Short mmCIF file of C-alpha atoms and ligand atoms in Angstrom, two decimals:
data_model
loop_
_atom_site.label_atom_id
_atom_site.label_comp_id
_atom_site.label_asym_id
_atom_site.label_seq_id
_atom_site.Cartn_x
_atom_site.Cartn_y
_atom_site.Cartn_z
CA UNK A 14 15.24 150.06 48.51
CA UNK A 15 15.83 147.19 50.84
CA UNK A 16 13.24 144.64 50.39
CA UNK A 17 12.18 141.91 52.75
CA UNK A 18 10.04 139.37 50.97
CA UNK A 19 8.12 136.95 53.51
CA UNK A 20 7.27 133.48 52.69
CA UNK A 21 8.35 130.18 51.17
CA UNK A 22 6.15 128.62 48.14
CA UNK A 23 5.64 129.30 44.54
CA UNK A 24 3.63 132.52 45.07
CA UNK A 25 6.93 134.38 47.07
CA UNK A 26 9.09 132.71 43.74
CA UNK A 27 6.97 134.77 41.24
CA UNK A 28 7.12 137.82 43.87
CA UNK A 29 10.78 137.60 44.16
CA UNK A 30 11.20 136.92 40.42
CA UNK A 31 9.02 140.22 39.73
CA UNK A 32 10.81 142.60 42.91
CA UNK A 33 14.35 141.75 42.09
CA UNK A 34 13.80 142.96 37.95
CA UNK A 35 12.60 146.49 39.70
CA UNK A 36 15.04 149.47 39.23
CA UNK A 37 14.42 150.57 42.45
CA UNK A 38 15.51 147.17 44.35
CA UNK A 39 18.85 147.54 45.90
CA UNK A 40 18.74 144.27 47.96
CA UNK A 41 16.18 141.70 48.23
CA UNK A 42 15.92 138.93 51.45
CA UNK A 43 13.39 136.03 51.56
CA UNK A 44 12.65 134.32 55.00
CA UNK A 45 12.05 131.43 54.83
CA UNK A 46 12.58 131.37 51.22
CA UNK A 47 13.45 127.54 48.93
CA UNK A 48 15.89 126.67 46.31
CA UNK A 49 14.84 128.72 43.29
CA UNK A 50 14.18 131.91 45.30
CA UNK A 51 17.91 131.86 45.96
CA UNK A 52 18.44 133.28 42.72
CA UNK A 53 17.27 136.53 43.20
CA UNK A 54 17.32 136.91 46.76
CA UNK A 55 19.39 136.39 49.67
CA UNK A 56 17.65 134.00 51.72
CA UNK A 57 16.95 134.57 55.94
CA UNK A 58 16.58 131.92 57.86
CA UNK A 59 13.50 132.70 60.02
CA UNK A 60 10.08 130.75 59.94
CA UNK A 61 7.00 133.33 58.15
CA UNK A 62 5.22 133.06 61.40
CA UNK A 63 8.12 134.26 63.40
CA UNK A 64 6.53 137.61 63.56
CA UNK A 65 9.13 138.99 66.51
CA UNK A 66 12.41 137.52 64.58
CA UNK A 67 11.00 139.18 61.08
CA UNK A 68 10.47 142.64 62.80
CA UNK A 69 14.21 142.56 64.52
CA UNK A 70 15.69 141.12 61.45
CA UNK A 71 13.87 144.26 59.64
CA UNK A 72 15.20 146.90 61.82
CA UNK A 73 18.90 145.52 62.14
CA UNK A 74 19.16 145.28 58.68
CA UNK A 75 17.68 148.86 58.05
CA UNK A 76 14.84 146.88 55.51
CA UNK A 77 12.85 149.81 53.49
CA UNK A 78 10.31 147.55 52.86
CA UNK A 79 9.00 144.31 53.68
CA UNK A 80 6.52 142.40 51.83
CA UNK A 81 4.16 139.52 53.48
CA UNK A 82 3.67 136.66 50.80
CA UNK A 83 1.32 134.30 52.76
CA UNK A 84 -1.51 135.42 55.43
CA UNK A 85 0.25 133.80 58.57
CA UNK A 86 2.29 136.38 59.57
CA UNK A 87 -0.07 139.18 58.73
CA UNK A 88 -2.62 137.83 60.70
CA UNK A 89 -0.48 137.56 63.77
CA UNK A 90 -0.08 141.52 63.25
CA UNK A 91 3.29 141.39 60.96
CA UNK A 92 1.94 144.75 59.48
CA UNK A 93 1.50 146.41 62.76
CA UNK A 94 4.48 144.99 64.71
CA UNK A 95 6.73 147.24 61.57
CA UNK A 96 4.93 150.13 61.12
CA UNK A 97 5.51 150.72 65.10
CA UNK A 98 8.71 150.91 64.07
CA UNK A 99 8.26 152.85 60.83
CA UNK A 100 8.78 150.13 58.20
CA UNK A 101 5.81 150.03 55.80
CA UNK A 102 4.64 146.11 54.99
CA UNK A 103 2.51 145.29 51.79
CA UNK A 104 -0.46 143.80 53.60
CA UNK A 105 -3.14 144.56 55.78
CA UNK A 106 -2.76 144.96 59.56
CA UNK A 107 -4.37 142.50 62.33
CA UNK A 108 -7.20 144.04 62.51
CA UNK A 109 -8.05 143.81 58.66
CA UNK A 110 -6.60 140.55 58.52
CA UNK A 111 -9.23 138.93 59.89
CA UNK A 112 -10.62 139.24 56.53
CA UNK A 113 -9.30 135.90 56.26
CA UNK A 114 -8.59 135.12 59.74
CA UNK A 115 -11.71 134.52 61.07
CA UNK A 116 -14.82 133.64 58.49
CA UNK A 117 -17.93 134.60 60.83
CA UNK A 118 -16.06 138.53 60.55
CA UNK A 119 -15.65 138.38 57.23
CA UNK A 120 -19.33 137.60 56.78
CA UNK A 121 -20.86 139.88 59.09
CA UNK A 122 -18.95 142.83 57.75
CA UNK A 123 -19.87 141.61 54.12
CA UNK A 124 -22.92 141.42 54.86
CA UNK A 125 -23.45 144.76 56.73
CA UNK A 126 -21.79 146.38 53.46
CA UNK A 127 -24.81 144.76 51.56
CA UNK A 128 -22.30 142.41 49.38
CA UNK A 129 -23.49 139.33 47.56
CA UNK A 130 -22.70 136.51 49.56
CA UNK A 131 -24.54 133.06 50.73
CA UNK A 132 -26.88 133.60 53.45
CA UNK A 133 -25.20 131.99 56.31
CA UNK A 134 -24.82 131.44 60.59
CA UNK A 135 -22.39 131.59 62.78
CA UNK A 136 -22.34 128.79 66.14
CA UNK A 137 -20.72 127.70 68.75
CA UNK A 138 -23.29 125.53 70.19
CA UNK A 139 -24.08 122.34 68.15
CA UNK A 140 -27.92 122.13 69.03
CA UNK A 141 -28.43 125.71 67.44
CA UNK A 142 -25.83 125.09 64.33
CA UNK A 143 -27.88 121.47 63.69
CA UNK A 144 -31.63 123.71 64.16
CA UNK A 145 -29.89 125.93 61.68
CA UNK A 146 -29.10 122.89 59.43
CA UNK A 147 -32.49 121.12 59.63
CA UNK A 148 -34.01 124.87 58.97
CA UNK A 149 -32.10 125.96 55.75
CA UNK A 150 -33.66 124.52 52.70
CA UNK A 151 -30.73 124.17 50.66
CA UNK A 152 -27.30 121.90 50.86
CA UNK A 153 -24.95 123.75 53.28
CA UNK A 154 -21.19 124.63 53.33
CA UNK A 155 -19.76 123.69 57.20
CA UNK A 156 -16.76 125.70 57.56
CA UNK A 157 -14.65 126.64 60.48
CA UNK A 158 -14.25 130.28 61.99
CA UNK A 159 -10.37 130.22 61.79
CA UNK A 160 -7.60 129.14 59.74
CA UNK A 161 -7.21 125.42 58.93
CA UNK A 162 -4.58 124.95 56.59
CA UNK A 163 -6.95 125.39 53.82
CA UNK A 164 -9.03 121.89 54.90
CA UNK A 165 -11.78 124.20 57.10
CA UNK A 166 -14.32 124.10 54.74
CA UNK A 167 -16.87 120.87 54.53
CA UNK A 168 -19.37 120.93 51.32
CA UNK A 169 -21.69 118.52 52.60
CA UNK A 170 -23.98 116.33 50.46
CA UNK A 171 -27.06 115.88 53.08
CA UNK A 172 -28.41 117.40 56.26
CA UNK A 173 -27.06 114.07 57.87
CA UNK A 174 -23.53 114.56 56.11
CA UNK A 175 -23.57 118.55 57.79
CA UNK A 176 -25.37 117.42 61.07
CA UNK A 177 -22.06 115.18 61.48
CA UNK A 178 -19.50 118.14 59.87
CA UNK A 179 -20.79 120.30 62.47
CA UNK A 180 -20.62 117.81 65.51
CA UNK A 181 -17.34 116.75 64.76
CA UNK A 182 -16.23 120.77 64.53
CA UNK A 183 -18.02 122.07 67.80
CA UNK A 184 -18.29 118.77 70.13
CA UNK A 185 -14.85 116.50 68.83
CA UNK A 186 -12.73 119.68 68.35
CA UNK A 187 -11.49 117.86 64.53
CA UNK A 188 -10.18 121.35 63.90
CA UNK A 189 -8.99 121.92 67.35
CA UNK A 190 -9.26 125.88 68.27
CA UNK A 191 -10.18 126.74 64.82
CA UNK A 192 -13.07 124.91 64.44
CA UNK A 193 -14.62 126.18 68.46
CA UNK A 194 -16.99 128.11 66.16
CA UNK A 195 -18.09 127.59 62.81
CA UNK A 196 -20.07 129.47 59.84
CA UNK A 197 -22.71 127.26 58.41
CA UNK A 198 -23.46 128.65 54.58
CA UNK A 199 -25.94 128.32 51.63
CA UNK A 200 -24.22 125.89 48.82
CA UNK A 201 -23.95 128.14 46.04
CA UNK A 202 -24.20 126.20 42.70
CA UNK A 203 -21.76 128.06 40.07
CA UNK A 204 -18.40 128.09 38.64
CA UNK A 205 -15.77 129.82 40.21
CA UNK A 206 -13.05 132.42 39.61
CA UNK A 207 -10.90 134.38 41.58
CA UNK A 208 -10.31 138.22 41.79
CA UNK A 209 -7.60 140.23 42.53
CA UNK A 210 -7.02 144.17 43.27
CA UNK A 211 -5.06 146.47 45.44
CA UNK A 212 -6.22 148.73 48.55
CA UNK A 213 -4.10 151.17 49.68
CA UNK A 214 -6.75 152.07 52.63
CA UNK A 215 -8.79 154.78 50.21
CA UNK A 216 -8.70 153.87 46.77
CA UNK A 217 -8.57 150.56 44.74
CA UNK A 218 -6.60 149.37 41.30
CA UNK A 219 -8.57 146.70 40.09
CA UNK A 220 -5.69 143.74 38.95
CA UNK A 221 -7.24 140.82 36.95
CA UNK A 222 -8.49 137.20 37.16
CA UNK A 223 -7.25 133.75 37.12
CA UNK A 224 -9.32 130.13 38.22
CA UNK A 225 -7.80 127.71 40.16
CA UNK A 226 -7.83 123.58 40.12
CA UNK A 227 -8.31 122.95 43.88
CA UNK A 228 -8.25 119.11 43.83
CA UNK A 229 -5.80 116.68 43.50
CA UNK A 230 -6.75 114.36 39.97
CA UNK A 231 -7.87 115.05 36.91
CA UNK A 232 -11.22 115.81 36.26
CA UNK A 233 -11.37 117.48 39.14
CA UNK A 234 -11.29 114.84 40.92
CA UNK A 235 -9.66 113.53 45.11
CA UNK A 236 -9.37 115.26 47.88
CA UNK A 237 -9.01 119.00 48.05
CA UNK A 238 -5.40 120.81 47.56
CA UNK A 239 -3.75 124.33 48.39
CA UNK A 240 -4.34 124.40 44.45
CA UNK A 241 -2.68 122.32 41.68
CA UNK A 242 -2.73 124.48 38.54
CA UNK A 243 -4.16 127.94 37.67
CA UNK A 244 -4.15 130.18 34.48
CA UNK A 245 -5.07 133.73 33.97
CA UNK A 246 -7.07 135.36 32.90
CA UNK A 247 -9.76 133.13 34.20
CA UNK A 248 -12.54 132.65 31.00
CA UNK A 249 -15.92 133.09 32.13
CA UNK A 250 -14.25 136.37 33.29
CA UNK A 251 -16.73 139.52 31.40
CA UNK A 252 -16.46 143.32 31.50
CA UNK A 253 -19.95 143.37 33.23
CA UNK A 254 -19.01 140.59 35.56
CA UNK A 255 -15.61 142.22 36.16
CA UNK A 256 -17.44 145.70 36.62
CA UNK A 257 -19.80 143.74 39.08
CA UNK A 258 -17.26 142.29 40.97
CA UNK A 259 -15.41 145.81 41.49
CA UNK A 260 -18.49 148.16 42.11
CA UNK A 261 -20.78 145.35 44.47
CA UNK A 262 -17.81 143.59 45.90
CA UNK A 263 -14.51 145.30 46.12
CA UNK A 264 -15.40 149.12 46.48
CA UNK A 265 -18.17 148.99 49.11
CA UNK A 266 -15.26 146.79 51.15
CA UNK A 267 -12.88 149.38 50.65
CA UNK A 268 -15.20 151.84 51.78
CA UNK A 269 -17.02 149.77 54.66
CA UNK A 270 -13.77 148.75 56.02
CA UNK A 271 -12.37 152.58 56.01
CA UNK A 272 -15.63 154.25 57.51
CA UNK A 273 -15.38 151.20 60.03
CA UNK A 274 -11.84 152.28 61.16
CA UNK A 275 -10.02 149.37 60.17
CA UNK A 276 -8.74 150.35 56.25
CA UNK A 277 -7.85 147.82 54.16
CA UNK A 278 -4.06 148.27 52.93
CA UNK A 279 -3.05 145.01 50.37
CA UNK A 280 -4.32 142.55 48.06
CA UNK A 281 -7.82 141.94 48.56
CA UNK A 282 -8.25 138.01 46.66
CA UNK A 283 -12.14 137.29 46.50
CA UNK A 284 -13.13 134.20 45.59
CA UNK A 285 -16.22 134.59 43.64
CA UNK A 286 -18.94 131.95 42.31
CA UNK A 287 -20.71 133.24 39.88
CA UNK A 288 -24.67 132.03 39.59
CA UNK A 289 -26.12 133.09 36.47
CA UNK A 290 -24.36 135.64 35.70
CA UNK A 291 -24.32 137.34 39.19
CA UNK A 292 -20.62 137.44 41.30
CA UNK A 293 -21.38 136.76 44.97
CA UNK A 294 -18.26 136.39 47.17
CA UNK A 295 -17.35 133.07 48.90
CA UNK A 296 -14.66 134.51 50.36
CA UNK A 297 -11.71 137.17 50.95
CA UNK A 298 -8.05 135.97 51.37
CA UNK A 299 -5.72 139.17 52.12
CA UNK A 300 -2.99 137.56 50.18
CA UNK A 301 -1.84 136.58 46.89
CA UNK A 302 -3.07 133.16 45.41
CA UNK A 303 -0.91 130.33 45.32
CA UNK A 304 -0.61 129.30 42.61
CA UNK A 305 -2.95 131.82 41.32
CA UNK A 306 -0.15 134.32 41.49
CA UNK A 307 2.73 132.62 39.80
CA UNK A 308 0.21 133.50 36.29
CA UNK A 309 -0.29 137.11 37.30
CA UNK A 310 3.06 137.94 37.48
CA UNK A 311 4.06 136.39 34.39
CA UNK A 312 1.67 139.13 32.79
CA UNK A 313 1.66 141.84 34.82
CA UNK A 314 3.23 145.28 33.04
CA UNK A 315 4.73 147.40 35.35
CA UNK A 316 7.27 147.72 38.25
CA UNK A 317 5.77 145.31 40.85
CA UNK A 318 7.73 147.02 43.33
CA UNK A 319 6.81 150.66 43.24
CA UNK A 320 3.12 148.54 42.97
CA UNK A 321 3.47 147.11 46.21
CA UNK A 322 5.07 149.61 47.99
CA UNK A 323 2.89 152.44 46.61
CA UNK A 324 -0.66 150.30 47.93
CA UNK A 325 1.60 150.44 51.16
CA UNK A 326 1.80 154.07 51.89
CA UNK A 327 -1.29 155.15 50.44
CA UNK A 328 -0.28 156.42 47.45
CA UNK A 329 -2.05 153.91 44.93
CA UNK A 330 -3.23 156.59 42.67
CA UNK A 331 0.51 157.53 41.67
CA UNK A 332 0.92 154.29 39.79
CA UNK A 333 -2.52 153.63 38.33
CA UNK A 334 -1.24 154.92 34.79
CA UNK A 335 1.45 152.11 35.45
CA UNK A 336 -0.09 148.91 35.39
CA UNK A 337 -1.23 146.72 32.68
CA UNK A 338 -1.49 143.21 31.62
CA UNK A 339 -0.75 141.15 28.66
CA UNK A 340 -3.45 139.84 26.43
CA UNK A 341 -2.13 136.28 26.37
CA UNK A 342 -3.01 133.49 28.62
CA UNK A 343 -0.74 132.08 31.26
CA UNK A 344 -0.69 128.99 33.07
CA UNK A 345 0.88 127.45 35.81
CA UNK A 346 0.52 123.69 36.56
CA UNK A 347 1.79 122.65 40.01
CA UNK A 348 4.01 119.46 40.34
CA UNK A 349 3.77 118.11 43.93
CA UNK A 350 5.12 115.06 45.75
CA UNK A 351 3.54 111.71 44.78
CA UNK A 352 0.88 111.43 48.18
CA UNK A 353 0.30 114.62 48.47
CA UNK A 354 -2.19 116.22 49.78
CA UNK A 355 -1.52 113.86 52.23
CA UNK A 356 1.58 112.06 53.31
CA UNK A 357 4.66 111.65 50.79
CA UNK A 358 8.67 111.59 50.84
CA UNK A 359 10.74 114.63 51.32
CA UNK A 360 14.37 114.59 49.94
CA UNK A 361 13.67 113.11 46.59
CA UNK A 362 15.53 114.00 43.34
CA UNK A 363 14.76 116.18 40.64
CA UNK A 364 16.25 116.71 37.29
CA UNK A 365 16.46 118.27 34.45
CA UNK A 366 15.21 121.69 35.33
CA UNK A 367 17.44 123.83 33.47
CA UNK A 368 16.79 121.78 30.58
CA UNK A 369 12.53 122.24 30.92
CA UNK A 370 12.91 126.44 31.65
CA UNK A 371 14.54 126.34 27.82
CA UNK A 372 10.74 125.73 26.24
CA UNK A 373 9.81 128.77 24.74
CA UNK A 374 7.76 131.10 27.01
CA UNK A 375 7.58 128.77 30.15
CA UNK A 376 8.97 130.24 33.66
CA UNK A 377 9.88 127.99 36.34
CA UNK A 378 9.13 128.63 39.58
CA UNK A 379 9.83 126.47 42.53
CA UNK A 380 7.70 125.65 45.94
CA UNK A 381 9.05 122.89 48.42
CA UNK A 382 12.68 122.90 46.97
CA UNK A 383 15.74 122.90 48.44
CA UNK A 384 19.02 121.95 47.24
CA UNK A 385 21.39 119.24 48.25
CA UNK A 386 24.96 119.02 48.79
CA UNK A 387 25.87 118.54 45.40
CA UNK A 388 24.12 121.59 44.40
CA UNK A 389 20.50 119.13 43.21
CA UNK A 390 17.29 120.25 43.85
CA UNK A 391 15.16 118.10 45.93
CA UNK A 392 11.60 118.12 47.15
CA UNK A 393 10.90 119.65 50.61
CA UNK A 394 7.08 120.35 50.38
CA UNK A 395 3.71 118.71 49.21
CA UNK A 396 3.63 121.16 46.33
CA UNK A 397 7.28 121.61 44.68
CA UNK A 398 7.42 123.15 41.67
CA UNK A 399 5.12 125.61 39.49
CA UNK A 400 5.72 125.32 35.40
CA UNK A 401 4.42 128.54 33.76
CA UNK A 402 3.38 128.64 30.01
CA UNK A 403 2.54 132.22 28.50
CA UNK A 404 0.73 131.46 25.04
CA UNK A 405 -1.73 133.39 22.86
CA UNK A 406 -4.66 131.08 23.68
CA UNK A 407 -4.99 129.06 26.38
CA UNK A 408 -4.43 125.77 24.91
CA UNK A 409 -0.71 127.25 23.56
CA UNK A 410 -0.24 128.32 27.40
CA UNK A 411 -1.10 124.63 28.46
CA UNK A 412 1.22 122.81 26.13
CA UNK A 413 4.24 124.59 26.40
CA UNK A 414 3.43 124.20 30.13
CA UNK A 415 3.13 120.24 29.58
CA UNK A 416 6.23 120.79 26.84
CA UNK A 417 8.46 121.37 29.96
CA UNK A 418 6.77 119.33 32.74
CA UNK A 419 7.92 116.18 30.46
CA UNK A 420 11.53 117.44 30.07
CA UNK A 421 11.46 117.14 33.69
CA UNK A 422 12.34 113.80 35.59
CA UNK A 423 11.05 113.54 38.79
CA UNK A 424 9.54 109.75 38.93
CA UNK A 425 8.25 111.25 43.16
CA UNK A 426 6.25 113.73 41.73
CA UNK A 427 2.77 113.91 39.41
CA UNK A 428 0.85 117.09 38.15
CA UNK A 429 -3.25 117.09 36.48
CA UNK A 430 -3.14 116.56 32.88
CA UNK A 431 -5.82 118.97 32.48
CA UNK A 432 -5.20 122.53 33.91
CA UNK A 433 -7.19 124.95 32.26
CA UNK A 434 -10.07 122.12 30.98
CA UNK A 435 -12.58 124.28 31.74
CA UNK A 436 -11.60 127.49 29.63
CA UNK A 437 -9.85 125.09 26.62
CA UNK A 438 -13.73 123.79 26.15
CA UNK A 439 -14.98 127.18 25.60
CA UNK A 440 -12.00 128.21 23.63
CA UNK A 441 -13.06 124.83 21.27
CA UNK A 442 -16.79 125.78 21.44
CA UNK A 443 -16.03 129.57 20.33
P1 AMP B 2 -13.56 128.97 51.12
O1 AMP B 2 -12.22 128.72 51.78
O2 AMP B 2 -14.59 129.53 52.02
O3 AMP B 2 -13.48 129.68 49.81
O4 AMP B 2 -14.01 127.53 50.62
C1 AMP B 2 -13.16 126.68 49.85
C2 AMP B 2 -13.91 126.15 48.66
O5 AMP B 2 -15.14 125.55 49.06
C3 AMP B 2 -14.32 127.25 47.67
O6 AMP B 2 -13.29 127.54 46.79
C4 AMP B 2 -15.52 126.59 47.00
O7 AMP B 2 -15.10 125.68 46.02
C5 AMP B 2 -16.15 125.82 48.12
N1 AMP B 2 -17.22 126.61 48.76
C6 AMP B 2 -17.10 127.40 49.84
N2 AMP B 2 -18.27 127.96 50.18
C7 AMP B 2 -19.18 127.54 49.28
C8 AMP B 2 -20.58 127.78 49.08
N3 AMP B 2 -21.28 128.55 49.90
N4 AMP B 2 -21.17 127.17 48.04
C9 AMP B 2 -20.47 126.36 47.21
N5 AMP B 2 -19.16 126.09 47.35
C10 AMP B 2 -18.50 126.68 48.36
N1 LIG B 3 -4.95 128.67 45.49
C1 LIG B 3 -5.82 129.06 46.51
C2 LIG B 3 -5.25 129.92 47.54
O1 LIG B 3 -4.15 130.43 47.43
O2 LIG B 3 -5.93 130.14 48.54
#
């Protein structure tokens, strides 16, 4: 097959790293692609969003199979804009997209399937969202209806605090178009994981777990990040919570979506929170993680390839007997710019990377890199570079990680200390 892999950061490395090994991959292309991705696939140079460009590029080039890493293009109708022309795409279609596209949908079809979720309202008119405020007993969540770059999503401290989120959203546009409505939400007080499994429209193959560090210091501490470290599988991960999560969460989406005439065809990523023992669902992404994916495919078992492409033309149920994951722990810690999530220096020098990918069972897999003239890689991006440690617990995962991060010299970058703090204390309390 000829495979066209969509996307740019540390998530498309670990899916080009895993399509290229398949058998059944004759060529691979990555648009936009970065500097480690180059390895394994020849790289096209048209933006992800460039939904018209990607579907010409796809036909020209007679691509078997094209694969959408981040939600962007899918949710400007990537999926559809191929299949008119006979191409299947790993990912859901425009319609199903909204998923993650647009919150308020996601929540009223949730909600209509009977799924755990926070109870929540949907506004466009600040006197009614600030009634609803004033009216809910509980801290609130003010998020916007559409995309925001990941920054949508306002956990507010006081009524005042969410009286002000929700002005600034609806009355000040702060999120411009994406924030002309918003979903106001219950706080849910838990610990979070994520979950991932395939749709192929009917049926479902449940993947596995992994928990992400979304802000920016230590101790989870700063402002909030696309995600600066991740391991998998995540530890307060159960058989009954897992079995919870795919019978109350997953399968009546499957099904709702289907009977609904919009089937689900893709990853299906739910964030969960877990309260006491119960998974409710904070939200759907239609995508892999990133960098919650750069773990999974470091211990996934099987041909990610005829995985993908099989959840892509319905035939899910062929492979099932296919897929399994290692026992060990891995865990990727994220290495971004110094500034980032805010503003920082592109073009800056880093070293030493062939030396780091030497420490036993660490992968390397690069984000915003490009590389120079003289064949360097430099940063490009906020989040650059995505060190991978596979290990029998989770503290082995973590050092070998850490092992290679400080082979590395990159004096314009930083990473947390402390990915995977949370699982590490229950490993030393077992
Ligand atoms: P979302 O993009 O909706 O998942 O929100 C981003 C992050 O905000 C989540 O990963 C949670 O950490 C937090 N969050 C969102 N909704 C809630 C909620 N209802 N209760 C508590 N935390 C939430
Ligand atoms: N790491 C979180 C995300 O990919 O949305």
């Amino acid at each position: 097959m000829k495979v066209l892999l969509v996307g740019s950061g540390g998530r498309e490395h670990a899916l080009a790293w895993g399509l290229a090994s398949s058998n059944k991959c004759e060529a691979l292309y990555c648009a936009p692609g970065n500097g480690g991705i180059s390895d394994y696939a020849e790289i096209v140079d048209i933006k992800a969003e460039d939904v018209d460009a990607l579907t010409a590029f796809a036909v020209e080039n007679k691509i078997d199979f094209v694969v959408g890493g981040p939600e962007a293009p899918l949710v400007l109708g990537l999926s559809d804009k191929l299949s008119a022309h006979g191409i299947p795409c790993f990912g859901p279609d425009e319609k199903a997209a909204q998923l993650e596209g647009s919150k308020g949908f996601m929540k009223d079809v949730i909600s209509r399937y009977g799924i755990p979720t926070a109870a929540y309202g949907r506004f466009t008119d600040f006197e009614s969202a600030k009634k609803f405020i004033e009216d809910t007993p509980s801290r609130v969540v003010v998020k916007t209806d559409g995309l925001a770059a990941g920054k949508g999503v306002i956990m507010c401290d006081g009524k005042e605090d969410a009286i002000e989120a929700a002005r600034g959203m609806l009355e000040e546009a702060s999120f411009g178009d994406a924030g002309a409505e918003i979903v106001i939400e219950e706080f849910l007080d838990g610990e979070e994981l994520s979950y991932f499994a395939l749709s192929d429209g009917k049926s479902i193959l449940p993947l596995t777990s992994a928990q992400d560090h979304k802000r920016a210091f230590d101790g989870d501490e700063g402002p909030n990040t696309g995600g600066m470290g991740a391991y998998s599988p995540a530890h307060l991960m159960t058989p009954e919570i897992e079995e919870k999560i795919i019978k109350n969460i997953i399968e009546p989406t499957v099904t709702g979506m289907a009977d609904d005439g919009m089937p689900y065809k893709g990853v299906l990523f739910a964030g969960i929170m877990v309260v006491d023992g119960e998974p409710k669902l904070l939200e759907y992404n239609i995508r892999f993680g990133d960098p919650e994916c750069q773990p999974l495919m470091c211990r996934l078992q099987g041909d990610l390839l005829e995985i993908l492409y099989a959840a892509s033309t319905g035939n899910l149920n062929s492979i099932k007997d296919e897929v399994s994951w290692s026992d060990k722990t891995a865990l990727c810690v994220v290495m971004a710019a110094n500034g980032y999530p805010g503003s920082y220096m592109k073009r800056t020098l880093i070293k030493c990377l062939d030396y780091a990918v030497q420490v036993e069972g660490v992968n390397i897999f690069h984000a915003g890199t490009a590389k120079d003239q003289d064949g360097d890689f430099v940063n490009v991006g906020g989040r650059v570079l995505g060190i991978t440690g596979i290990g029998d617990t989770v503290a082995e995962a973590q050092k070998r990680a850490y092992k290679a991060i400080d082979i590395i010299s990159w004096p314009d970058g930083f990473c947390r200390r402390d990915i995977g703090w949370r699982a590490i204390k229950a490993e030393n309390n077992k």
